[in-house]
Tab-separated table of C-alpha atoms in Angstrom:
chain	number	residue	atom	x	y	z
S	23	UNK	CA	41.245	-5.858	-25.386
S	24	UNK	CA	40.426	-2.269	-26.146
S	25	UNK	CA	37.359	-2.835	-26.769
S	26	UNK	CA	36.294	-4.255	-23.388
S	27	UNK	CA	37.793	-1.623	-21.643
S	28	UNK	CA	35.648	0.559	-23.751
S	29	UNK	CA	33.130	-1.347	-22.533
S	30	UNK	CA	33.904	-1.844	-19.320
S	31	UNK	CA	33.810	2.590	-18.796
S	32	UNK	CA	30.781	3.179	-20.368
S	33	UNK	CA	28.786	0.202	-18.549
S	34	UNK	CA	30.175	2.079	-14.903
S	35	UNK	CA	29.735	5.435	-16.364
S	36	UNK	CA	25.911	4.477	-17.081
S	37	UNK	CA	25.512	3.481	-13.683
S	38	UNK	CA	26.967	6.248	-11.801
S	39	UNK	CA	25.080	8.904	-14.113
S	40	UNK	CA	21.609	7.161	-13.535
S	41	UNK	CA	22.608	5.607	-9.770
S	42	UNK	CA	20.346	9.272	-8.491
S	43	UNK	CA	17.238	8.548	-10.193
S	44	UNK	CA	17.313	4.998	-9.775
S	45	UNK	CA	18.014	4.931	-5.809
S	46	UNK	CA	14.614	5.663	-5.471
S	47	UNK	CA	13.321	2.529	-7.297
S	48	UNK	CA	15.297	0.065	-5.634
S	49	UNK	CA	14.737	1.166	-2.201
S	50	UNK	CA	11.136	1.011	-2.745
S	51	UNK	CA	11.841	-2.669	-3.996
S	52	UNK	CA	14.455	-3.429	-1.019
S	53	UNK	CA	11.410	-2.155	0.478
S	54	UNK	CA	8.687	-4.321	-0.905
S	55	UNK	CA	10.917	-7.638	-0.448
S	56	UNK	CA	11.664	-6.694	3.535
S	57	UNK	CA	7.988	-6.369	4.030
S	58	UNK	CA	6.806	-9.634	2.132
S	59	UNK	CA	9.268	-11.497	4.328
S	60	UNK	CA	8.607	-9.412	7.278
S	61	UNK	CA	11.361	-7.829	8.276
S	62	UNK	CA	8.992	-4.449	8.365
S	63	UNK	CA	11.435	-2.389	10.724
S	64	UNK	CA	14.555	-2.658	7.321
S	65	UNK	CA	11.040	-2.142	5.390
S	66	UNK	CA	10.545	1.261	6.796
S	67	UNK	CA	14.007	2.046	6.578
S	68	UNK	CA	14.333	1.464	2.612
S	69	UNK	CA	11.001	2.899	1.896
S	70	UNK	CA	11.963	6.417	3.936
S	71	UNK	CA	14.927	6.353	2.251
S	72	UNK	CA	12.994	6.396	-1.101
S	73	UNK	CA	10.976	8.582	-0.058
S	74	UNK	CA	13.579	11.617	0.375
S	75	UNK	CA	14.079	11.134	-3.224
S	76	UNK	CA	10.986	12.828	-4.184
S	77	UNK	CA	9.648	9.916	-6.236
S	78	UNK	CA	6.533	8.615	-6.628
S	79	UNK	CA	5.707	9.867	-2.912
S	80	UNK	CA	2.391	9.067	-2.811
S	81	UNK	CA	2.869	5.219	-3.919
S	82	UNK	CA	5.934	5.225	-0.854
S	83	UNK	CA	3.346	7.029	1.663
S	84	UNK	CA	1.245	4.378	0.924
S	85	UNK	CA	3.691	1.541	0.998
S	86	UNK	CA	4.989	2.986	4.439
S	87	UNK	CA	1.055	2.864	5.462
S	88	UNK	CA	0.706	-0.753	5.096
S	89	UNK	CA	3.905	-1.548	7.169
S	90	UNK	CA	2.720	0.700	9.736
S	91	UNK	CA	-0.670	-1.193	9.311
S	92	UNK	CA	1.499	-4.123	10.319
S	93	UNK	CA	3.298	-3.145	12.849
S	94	UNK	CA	0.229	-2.383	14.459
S	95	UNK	CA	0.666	1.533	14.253
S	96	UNK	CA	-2.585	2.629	13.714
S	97	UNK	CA	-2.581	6.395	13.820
S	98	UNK	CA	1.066	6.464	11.721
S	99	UNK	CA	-1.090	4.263	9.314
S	100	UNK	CA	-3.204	6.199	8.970
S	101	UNK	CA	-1.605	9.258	8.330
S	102	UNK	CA	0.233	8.453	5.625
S	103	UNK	CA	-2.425	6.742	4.030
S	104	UNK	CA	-4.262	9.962	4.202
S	105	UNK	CA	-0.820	11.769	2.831
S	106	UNK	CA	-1.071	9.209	0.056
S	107	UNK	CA	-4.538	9.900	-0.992
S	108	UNK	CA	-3.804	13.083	-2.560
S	109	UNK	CA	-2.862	11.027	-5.875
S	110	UNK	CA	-5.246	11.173	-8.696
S	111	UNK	CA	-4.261	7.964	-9.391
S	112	UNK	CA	-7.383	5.808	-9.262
S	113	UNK	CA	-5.550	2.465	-8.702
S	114	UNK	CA	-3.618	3.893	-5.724
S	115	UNK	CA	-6.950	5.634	-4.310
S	116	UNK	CA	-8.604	2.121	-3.981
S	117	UNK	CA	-6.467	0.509	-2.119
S	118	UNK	CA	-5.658	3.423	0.066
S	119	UNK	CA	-9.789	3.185	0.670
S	120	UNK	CA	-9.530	0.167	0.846
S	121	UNK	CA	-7.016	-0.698	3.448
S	122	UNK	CA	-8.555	2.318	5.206
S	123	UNK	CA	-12.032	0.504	5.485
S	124	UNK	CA	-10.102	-2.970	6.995
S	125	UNK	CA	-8.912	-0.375	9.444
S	126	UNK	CA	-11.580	1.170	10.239
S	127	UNK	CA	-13.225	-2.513	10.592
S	128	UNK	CA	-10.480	-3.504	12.934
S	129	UNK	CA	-10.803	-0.369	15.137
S	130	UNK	CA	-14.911	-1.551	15.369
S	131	UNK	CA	-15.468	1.581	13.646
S	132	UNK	CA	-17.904	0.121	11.508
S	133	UNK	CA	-19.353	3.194	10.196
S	134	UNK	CA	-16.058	4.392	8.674
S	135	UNK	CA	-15.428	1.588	7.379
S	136	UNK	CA	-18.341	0.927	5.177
S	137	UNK	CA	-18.161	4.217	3.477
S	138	UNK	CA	-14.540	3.222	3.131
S	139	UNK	CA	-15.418	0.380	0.828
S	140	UNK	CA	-18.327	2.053	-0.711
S	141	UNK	CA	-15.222	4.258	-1.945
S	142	UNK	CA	-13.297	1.959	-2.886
S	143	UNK	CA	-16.016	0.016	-5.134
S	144	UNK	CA	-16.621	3.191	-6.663
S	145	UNK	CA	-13.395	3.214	-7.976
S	146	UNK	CA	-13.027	-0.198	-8.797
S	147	UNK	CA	-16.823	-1.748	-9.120
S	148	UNK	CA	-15.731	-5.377	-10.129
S	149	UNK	CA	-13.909	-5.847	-6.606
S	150	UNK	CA	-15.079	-9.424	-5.109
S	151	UNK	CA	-12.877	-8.424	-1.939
S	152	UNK	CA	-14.127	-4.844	-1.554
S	153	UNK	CA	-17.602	-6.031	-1.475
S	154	UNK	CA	-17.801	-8.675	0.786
S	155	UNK	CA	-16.343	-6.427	3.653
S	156	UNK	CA	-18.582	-4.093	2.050
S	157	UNK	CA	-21.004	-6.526	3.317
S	158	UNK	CA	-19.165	-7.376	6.521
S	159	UNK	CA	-19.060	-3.513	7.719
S	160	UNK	CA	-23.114	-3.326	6.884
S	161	UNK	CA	-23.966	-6.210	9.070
S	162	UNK	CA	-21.506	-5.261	11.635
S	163	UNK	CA	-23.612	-1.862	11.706
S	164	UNK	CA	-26.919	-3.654	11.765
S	165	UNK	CA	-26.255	-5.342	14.896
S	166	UNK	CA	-26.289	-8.950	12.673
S	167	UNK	CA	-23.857	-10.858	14.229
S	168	UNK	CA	-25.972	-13.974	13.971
S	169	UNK	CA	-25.166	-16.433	10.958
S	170	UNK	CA	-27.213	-16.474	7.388
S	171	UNK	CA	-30.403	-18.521	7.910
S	172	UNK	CA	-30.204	-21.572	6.239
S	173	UNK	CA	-32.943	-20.609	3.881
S	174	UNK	CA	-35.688	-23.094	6.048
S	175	UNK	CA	-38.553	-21.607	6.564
């Protein structure tokens, strides 16, 4: 019986010592699950809250970003995507760029785009995704709306 309770204190002592440091991670995963099921306003919520911690800002700027991206708030967007690209982390940088370049895309800002996803496939050559709207953008620039020819000549 002793030995439970033993148990029992250090198991709640462990969590109230690390509950600080770990706030930060599970808001940013309350986070992540509100957004995948679309509930983006408790989204924002959780990942502002994590992002008072201190933690990881960059990787919460950018999470913000994409639900901003969603909610259709361009400019807020944006801005924290731009916040976010401060990082040196190379991961985070590409798909800052490129969620930046589908903005830009979406906006008709064609221009901006492109060079978005030249970015990003600088940082990430091998990306199927990043080049095809690579390719998209270019067109878009190029006037070529009309479809591939069918190769009959």
């Amino acid at each position: 019986m002793e030995k439970r309770r033993l148990a029992a204190v250090l198991l709640l002592g462990g969590l109230f010592v690390s509950c600080s440091a770990r706030n930060a991670y599970v808001d940013v995963i309350q986070g992540n699950y509100y957004y995948g099921r679309g509930l983006y306003q408790s989204a924002v919520v959780a990942y502002l809250r994590a992002l008072e911690t201190g933690t990881h800002p960059e990787w919460v700027e950018y999470n913000l970003g994409n639900v901003y991206h969603s909610l259709g708030e361009t400019d807020a967007a944006a801005s924290m995507w731009e916040k976010a690209s401060a990082t040196g982390n190379d991961e985070l940088r590409f798909h800052i760029a490129f969620n930046r370049g589908t903005l830009m895309y979406e906006l008709g800002r064609y221009r901006e785009a492109y060079e978005e996803f030249k970015f990003a496939l600088q940082l990430r050559s091998a990306s199927v995704e990043a080049k095809v709207n690579l390719e998209l953008a270019l067109r878009k620039m190029a006037g070529a709306a009309a479809p591939p020819s069918s190769g009959r000549d």
